mmCIF file of C-alpha atoms in Angstrom:
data_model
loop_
_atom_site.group_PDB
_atom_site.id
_atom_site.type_symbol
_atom_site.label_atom_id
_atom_site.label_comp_id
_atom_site.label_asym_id
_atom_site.label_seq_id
_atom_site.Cartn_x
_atom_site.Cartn_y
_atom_site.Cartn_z
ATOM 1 C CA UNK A 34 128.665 94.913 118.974
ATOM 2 C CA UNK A 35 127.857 98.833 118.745
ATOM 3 C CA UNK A 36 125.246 98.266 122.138
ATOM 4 C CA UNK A 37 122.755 99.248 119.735
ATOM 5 C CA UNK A 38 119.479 97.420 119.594
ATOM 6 C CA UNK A 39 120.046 94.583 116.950
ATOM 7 C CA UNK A 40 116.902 95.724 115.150
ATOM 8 C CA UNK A 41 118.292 99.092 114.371
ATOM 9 C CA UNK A 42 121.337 97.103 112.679
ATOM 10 C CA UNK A 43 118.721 95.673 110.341
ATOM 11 C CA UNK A 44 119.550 94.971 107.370
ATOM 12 C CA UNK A 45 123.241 95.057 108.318
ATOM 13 C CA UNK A 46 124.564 95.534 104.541
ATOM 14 C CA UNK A 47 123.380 96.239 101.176
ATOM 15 C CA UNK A 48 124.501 92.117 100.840
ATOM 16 C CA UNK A 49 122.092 90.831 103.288
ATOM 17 C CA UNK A 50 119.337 93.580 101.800
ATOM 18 C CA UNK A 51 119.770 91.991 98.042
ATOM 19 C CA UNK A 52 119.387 88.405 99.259
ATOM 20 C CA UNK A 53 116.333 88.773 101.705
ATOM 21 C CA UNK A 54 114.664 90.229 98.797
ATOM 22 C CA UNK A 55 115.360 87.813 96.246
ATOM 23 C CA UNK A 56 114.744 84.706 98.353
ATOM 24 C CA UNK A 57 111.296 86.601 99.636
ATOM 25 C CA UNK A 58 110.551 87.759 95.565
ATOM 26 C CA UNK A 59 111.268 83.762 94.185
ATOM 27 C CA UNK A 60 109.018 82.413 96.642
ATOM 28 C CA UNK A 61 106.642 84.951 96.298
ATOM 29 C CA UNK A 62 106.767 84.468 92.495
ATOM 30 C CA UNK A 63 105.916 81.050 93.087
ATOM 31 C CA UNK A 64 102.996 81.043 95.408
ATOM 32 C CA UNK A 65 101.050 84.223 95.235
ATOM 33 C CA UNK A 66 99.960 84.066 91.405
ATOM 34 C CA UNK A 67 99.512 80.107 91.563
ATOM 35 C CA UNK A 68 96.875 80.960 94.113
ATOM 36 C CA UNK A 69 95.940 84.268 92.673
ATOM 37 C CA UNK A 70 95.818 82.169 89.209
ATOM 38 C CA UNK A 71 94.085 79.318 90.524
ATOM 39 C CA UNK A 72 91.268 81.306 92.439
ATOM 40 C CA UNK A 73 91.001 82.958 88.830
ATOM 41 C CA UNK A 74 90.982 80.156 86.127
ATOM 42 C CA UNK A 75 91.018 77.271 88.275
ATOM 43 C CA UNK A 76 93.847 75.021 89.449
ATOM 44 C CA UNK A 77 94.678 73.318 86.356
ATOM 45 C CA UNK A 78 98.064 72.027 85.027
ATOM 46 C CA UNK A 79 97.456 73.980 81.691
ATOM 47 C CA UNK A 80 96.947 77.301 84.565
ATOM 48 C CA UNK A 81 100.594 76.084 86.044
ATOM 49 C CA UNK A 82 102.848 75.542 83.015
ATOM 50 C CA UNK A 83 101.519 78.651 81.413
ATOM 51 C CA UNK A 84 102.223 80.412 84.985
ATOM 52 C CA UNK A 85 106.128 79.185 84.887
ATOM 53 C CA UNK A 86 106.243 80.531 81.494
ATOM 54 C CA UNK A 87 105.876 83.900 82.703
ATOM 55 C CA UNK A 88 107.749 83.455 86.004
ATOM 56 C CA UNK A 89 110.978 85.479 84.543
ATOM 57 C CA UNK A 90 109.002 87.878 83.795
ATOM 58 C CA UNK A 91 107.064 88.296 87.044
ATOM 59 C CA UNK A 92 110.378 87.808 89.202
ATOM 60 C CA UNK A 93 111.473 91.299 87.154
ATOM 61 C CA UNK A 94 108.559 92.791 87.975
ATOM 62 C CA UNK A 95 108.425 91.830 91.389
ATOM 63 C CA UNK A 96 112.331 93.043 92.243
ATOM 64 C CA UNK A 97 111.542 96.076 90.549
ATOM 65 C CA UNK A 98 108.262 97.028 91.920
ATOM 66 C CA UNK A 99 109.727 95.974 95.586
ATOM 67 C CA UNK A 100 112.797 98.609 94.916
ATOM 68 C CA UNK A 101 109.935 101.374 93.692
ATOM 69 C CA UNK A 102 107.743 100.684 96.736
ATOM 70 C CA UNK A 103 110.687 100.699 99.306
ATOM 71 C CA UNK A 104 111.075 104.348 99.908
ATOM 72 C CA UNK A 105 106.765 105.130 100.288
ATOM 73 C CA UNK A 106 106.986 102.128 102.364
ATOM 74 C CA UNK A 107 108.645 103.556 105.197
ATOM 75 C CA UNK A 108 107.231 107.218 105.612
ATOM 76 C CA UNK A 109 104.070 104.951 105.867
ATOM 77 C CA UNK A 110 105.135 102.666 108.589
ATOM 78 C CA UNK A 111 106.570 105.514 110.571
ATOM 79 C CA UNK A 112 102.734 107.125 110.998
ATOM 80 C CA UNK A 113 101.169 103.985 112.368
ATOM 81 C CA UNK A 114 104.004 102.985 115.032
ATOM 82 C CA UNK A 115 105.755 104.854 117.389
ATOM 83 C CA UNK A 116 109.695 105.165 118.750
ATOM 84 C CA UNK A 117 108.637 103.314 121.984
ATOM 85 C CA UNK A 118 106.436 100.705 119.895
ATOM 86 C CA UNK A 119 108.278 96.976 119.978
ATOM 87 C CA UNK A 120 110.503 95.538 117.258
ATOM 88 C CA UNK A 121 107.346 93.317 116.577
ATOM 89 C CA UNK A 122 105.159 96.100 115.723
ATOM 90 C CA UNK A 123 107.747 97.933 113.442
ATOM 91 C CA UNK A 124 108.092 94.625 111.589
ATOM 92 C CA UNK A 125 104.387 94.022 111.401
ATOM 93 C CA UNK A 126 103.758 97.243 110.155
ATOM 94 C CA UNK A 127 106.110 97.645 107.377
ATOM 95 C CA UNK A 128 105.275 94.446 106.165
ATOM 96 C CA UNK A 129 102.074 95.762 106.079
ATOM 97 C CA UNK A 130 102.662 98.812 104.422
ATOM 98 C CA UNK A 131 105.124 96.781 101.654
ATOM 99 C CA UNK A 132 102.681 94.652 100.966
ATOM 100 C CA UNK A 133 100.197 96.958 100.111
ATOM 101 C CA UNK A 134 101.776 99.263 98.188
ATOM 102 C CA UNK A 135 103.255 96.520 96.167
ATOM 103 C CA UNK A 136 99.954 94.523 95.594
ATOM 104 C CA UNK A 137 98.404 97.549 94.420
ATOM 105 C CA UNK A 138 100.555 97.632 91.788
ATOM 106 C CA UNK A 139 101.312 94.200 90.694
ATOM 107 C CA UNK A 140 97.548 93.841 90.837
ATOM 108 C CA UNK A 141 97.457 95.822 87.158
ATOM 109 C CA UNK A 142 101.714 95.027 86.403
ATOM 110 C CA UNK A 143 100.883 91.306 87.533
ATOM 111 C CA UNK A 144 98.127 90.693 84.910
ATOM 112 C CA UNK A 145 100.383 92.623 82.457
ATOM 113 C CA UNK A 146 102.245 89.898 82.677
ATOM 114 C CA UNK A 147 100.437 86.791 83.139
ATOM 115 C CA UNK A 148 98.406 88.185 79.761
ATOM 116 C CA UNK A 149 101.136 89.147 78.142
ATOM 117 C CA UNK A 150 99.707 91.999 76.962
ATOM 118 C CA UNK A 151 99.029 95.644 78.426
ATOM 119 C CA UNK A 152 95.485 96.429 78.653
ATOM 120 C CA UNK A 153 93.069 98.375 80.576
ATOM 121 C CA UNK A 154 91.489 95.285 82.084
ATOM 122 C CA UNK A 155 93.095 95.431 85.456
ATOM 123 C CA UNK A 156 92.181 98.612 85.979
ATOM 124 C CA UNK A 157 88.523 98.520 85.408
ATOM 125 C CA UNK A 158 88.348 95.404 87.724
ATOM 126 C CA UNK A 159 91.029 97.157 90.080
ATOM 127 C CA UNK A 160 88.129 97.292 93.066
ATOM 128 C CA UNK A 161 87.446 93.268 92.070
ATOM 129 C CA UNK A 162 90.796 91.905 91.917
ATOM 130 C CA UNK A 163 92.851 94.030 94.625
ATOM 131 C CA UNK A 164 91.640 93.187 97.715
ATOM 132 C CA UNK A 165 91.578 89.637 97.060
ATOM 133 C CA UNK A 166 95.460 90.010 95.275
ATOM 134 C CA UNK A 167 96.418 91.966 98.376
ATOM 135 C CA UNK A 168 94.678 89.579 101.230
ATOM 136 C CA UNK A 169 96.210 86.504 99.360
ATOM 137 C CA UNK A 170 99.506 88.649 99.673
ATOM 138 C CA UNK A 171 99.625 89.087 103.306
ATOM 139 C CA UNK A 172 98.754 85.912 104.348
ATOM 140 C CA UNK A 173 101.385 84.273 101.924
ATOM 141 C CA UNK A 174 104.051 87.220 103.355
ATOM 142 C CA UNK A 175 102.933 86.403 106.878
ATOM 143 C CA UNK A 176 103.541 82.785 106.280
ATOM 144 C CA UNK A 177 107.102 83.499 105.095
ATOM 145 C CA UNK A 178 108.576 86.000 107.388
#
């Protein structure tokens, strides 16, 4: 061990990095838009099945929107906490900041998808839909890490 604190070995290798993020994006895939979905068009089986059809799709999306967001993520984190500020905080924060910057924009890429078409929908009810997309988010992030 390098007597470095373990959370500054984190993630320890590009390995670990690729499989955090896919185990976080599958479950994400399949619980934030169920809910998201649900709240939306009600909790139906015909809401479900047409949800998994899209899944694929939305698992792409998520990856790549995760990868885009990683970068913005951390110049962000690094204004709200501090050097001194606990291993706790840094995590807290960054999830924070992740999360945000990719609900904003699977808020519009997400109902890309689920519609299967590209419109300007999501973006005129961007103030309607994103807060909710983004608090249903957090808490489901929250519950996972």
């Amino acid at each position: 061990m390098s007597g470095a604190p373990f959370h500054t070995d984190l993630p320890r290798n590009p390995k670990e990095s690729i499989t955090f993020m896919l185990v976080i994006a599958v479950i994400s895939v399949n619980t934030i838009p169920v809910v998201i979905g649900g709240l939306t068009s009600g909790f139906t089986l015909a809401m479900w099945t047409g949800l998994l059809q899209v899944m694929p799709a939305l698992l792409v999306a998520v990856v790549a929107v995760v990868l885009l967001t990683m970068k913005p993520a951390q110049p962000l984190t690094s204004r709200l906490v501090r050097p001194g500020d606990s291993f706790r905080a840094h995590m807290v924060l960054h999830a924070l900041c992740s999360v945000l910057l990719i609900s904003l924009l699977m808020t519009v890429v997400g109902t890309w998808t689920g519609a299967r078409q590209i419109s300007t929908e999501p973006l005129e009810q961007f103030a309607h839909l994103w807060p909710r997309n983004c608090t249903i988010a957090f808490l489901i992030e929250a519950l996972l890490a």
